[in-house]
Short mmCIF file of C-alpha atoms in Angstrom, two decimals:
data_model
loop_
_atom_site.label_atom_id
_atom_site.label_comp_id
_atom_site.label_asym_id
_atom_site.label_seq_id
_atom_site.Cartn_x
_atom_site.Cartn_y
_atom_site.Cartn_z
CA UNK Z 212 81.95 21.83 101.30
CA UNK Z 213 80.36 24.69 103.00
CA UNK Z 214 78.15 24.17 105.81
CA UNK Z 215 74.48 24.79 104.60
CA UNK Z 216 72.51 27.79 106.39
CA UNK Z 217 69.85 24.96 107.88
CA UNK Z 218 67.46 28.21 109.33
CA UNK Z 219 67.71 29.92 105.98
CA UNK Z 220 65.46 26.81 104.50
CA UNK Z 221 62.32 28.36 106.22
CA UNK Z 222 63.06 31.83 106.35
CA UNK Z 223 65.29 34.28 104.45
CA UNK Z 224 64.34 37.46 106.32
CA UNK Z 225 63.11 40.63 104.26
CA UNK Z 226 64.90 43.49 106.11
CA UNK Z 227 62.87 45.89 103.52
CA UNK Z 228 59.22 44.74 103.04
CA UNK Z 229 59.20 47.18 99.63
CA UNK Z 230 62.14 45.48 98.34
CA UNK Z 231 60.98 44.61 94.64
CA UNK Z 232 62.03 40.97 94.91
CA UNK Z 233 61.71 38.83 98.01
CA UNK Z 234 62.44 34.64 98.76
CA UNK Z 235 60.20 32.34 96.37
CA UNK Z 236 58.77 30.48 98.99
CA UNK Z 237 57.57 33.51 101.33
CA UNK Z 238 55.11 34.95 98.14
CA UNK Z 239 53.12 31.73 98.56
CA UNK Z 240 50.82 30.92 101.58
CA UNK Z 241 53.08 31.66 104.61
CA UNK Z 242 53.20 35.75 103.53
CA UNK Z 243 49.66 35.98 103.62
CA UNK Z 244 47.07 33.47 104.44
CA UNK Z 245 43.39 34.61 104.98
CA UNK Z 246 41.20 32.62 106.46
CA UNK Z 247 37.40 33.48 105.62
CA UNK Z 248 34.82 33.31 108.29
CA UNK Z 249 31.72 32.71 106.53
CA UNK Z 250 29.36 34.62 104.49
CA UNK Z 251 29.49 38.40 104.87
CA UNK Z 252 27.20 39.95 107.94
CA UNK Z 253 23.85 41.22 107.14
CA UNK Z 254 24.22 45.39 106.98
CA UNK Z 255 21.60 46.08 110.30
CA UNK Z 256 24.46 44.23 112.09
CA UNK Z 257 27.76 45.49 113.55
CA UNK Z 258 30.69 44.40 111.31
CA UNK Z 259 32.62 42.02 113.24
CA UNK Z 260 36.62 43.11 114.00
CA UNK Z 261 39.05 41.96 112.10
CA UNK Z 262 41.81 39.08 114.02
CA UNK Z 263 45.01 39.42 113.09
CA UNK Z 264 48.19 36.85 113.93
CA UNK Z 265 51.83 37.28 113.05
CA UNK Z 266 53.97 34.68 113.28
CA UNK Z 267 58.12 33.98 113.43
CA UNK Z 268 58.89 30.90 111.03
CA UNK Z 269 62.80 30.72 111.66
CA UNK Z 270 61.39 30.16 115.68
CA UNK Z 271 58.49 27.58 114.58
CA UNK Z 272 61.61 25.81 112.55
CA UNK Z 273 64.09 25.87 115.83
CA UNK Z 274 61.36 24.85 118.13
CA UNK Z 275 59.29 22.23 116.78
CA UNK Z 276 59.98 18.69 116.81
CA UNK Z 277 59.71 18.21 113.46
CA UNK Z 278 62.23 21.36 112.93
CA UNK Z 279 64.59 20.13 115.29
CA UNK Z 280 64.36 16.20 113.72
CA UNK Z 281 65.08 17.68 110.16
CA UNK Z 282 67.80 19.94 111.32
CA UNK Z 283 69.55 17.07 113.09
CA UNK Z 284 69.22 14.91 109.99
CA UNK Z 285 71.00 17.78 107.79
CA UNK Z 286 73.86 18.07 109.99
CA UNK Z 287 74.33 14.47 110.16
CA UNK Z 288 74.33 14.40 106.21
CA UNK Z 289 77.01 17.56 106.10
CA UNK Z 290 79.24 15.67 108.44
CA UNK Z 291 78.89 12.28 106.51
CA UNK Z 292 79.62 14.06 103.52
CA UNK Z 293 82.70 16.42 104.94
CA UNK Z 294 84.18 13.94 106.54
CA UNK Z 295 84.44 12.07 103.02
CA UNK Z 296 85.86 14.94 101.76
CA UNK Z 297 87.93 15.61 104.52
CA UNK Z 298 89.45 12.10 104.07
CA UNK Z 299 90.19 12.28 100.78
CA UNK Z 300 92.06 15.61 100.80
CA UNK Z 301 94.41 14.19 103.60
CA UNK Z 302 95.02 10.74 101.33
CA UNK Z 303 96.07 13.86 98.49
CA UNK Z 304 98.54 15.52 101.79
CA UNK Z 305 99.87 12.49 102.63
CA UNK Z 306 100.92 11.65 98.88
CA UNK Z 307 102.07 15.22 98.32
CA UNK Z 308 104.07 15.13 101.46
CA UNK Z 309 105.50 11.82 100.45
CA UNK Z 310 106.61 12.97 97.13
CA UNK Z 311 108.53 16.17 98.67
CA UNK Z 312 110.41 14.18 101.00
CA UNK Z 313 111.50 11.39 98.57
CA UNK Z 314 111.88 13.72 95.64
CA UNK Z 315 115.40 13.50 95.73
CA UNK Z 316 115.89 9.99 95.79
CA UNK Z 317 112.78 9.05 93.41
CA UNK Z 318 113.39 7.58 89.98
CA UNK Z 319 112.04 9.63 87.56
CA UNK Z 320 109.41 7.04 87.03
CA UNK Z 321 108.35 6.63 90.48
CA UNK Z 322 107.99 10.20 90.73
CA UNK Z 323 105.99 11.09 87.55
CA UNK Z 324 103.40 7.72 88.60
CA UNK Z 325 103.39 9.73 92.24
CA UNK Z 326 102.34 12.46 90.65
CA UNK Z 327 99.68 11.04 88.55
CA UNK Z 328 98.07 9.51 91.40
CA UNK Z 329 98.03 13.07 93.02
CA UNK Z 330 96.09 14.32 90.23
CA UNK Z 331 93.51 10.88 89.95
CA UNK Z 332 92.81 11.18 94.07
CA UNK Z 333 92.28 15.60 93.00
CA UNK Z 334 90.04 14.48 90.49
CA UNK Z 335 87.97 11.80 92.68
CA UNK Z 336 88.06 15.00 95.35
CA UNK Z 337 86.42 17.17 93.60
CA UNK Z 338 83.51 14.48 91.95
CA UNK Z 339 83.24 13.96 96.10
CA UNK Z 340 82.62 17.66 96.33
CA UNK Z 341 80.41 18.31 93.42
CA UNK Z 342 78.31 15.07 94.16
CA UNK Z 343 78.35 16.39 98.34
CA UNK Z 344 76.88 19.80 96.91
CA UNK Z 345 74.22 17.82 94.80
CA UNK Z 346 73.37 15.77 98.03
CA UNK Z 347 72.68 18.66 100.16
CA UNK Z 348 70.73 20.43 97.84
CA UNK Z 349 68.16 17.72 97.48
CA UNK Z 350 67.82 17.24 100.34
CA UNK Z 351 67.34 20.46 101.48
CA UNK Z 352 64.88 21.15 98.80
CA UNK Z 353 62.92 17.78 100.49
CA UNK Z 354 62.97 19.40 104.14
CA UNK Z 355 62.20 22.51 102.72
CA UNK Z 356 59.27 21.29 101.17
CA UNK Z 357 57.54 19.10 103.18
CA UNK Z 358 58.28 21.34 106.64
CA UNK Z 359 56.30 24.29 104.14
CA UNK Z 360 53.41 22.25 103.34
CA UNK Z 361 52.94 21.05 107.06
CA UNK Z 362 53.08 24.75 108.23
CA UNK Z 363 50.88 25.55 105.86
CA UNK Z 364 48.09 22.98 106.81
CA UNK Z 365 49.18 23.90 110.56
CA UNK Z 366 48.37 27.43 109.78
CA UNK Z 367 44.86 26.83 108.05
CA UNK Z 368 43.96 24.61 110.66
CA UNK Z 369 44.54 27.14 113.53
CA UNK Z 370 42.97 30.03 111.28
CA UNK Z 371 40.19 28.36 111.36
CA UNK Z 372 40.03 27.32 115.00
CA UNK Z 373 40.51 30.79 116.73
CA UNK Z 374 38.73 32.68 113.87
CA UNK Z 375 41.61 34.84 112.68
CA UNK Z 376 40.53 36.79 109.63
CA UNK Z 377 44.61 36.92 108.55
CA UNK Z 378 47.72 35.59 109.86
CA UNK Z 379 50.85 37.19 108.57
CA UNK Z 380 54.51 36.34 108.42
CA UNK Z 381 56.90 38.29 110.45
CA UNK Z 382 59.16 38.79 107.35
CA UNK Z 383 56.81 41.40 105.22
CA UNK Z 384 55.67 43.90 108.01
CA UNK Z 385 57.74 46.43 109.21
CA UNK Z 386 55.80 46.34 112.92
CA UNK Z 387 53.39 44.34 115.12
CA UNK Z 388 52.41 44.78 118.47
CA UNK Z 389 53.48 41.90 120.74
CA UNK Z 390 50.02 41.17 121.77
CA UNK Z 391 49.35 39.39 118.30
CA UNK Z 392 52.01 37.55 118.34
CA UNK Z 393 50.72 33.90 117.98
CA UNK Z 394 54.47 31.87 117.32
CA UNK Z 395 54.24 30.12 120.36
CA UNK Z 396 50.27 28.58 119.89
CA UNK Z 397 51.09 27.49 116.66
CA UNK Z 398 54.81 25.89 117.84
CA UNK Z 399 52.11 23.64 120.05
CA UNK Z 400 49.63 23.32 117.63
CA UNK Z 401 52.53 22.47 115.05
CA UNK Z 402 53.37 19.41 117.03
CA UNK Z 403 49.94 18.15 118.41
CA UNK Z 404 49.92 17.89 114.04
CA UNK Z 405 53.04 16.55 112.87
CA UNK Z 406 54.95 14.29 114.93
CA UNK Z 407 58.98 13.61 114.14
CA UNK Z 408 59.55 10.76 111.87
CA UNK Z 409 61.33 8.32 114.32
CA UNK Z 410 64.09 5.53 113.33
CA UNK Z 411 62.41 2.19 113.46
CA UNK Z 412 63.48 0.17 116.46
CA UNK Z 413 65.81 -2.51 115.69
CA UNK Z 414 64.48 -6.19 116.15
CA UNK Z 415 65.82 -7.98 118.98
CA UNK Z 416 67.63 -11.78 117.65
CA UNK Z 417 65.04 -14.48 118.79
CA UNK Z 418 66.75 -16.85 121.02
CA UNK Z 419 68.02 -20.11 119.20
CA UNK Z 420 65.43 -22.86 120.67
CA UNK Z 421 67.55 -25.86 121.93
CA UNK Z 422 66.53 -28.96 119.90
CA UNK Z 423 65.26 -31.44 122.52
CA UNK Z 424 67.14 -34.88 123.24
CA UNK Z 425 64.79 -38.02 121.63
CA UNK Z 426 63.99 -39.48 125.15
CA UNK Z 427 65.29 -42.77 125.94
CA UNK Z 428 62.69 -46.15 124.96
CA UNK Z 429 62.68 -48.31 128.06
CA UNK Z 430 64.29 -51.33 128.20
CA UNK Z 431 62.22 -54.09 129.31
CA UNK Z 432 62.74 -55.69 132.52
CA UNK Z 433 64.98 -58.53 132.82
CA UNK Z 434 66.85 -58.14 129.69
#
């Protein structure tokens, strides 16, 4: 199973901003989010000038502890899954290795039932690899999701703060001067927002209360 390209889930950069077709996800909110700032100015006074924010997702995805906590959990999930594969396909190398040393001294039998269990453990290889592929799409689909929706409200939320009249993603303009670069404020405004999901912490064992000893009745004196 390939590795999955975990930065491509937030951005698939458009080298050509005219290109006809670009990414599904960066036509939605994230390439162009205006935020309004109230009704329009009367005409005796000045026209107020426009605020303008670009910002890098790939670096908000790298950065942020939410980012970071979803990459982790993909790579955990490709390694669980490869290294099912991985054991499988040696189980298949072993057999096959087996069969090519004993060939020779095989009944014909033996070696046509060898063979058929090469061909059940290919079969039950590639249902792992086809049901691995299924996993990983899921659940990048999930992360993909859910990280979009909380930069979204991360983005509307800070629009509104500082007053910017757009904010633009770094993937549909050609240039932008460093000085409106806002990645880094909304990194930190990103996780004052969304914290990491975090494993629950596992119960410590109560300690087994020793059953007390029935005390003694006292004998009475004399006896």
């Amino acid at each position: 199973m390939c590795a999955p390209d975990l930065c491509g889930i937030v951005i698939d950069f458009c080298r050509d901003s005219r290109r006809p077709s670009m990414p599904r996800w960066i036509w939605g909110p994230l390439a162009l989010l205006m935020v309004t700032l109230g009704t329009a100015p009367l005409p005796a006074q000045p026209a107020e000038p426009l605020k303008i924010g670009v910002f890098d997702p790939e670096t908000i995805w790298k950065i942020t502890e939410v980012g970071k906590k979803y990459n982790q959990d993909l790579n955990e999930a490709r390694d669980r899954l490869q290294g099912d594969i991985d054991k499988k396909q040696a189980e298949i190398d072993a057999l096959r290795d087996k069969l090519r040393q004993q060939q020779a001294s095989l009944s014909e039998d033996k070696a046509s039932q060898m063979q058929k269990d090469i061909q059940n453990k290919t079969i039950e290889l590639n249902r792992l690899q086809d049901d691995a592929t299924r996993e990983m799409k899921s659940q990048l689909s999930d992360v993909q999701n859910r990280f979009q929706q909380m930069l979204v409200n991360t983005l509307e939320v800070f629009g509104k703060e500082k007053n910017f009249t757009l904010i633009l993603n770094k993937g549909v303009i050609d240039y932008n001067s460093p000085q409106i670069d806002i990645t880094q404020d909304l990194i930190q405004k990103f996780n004052d927002m969304h914290k990491a999901p975090t494993a629950p912490a596992a119960s410590k064992p109560q300690p087994k209360k020793v059953p007390e000893k029935p005390k003694e009745t006292p004998k009475p004196p004399g006896r």
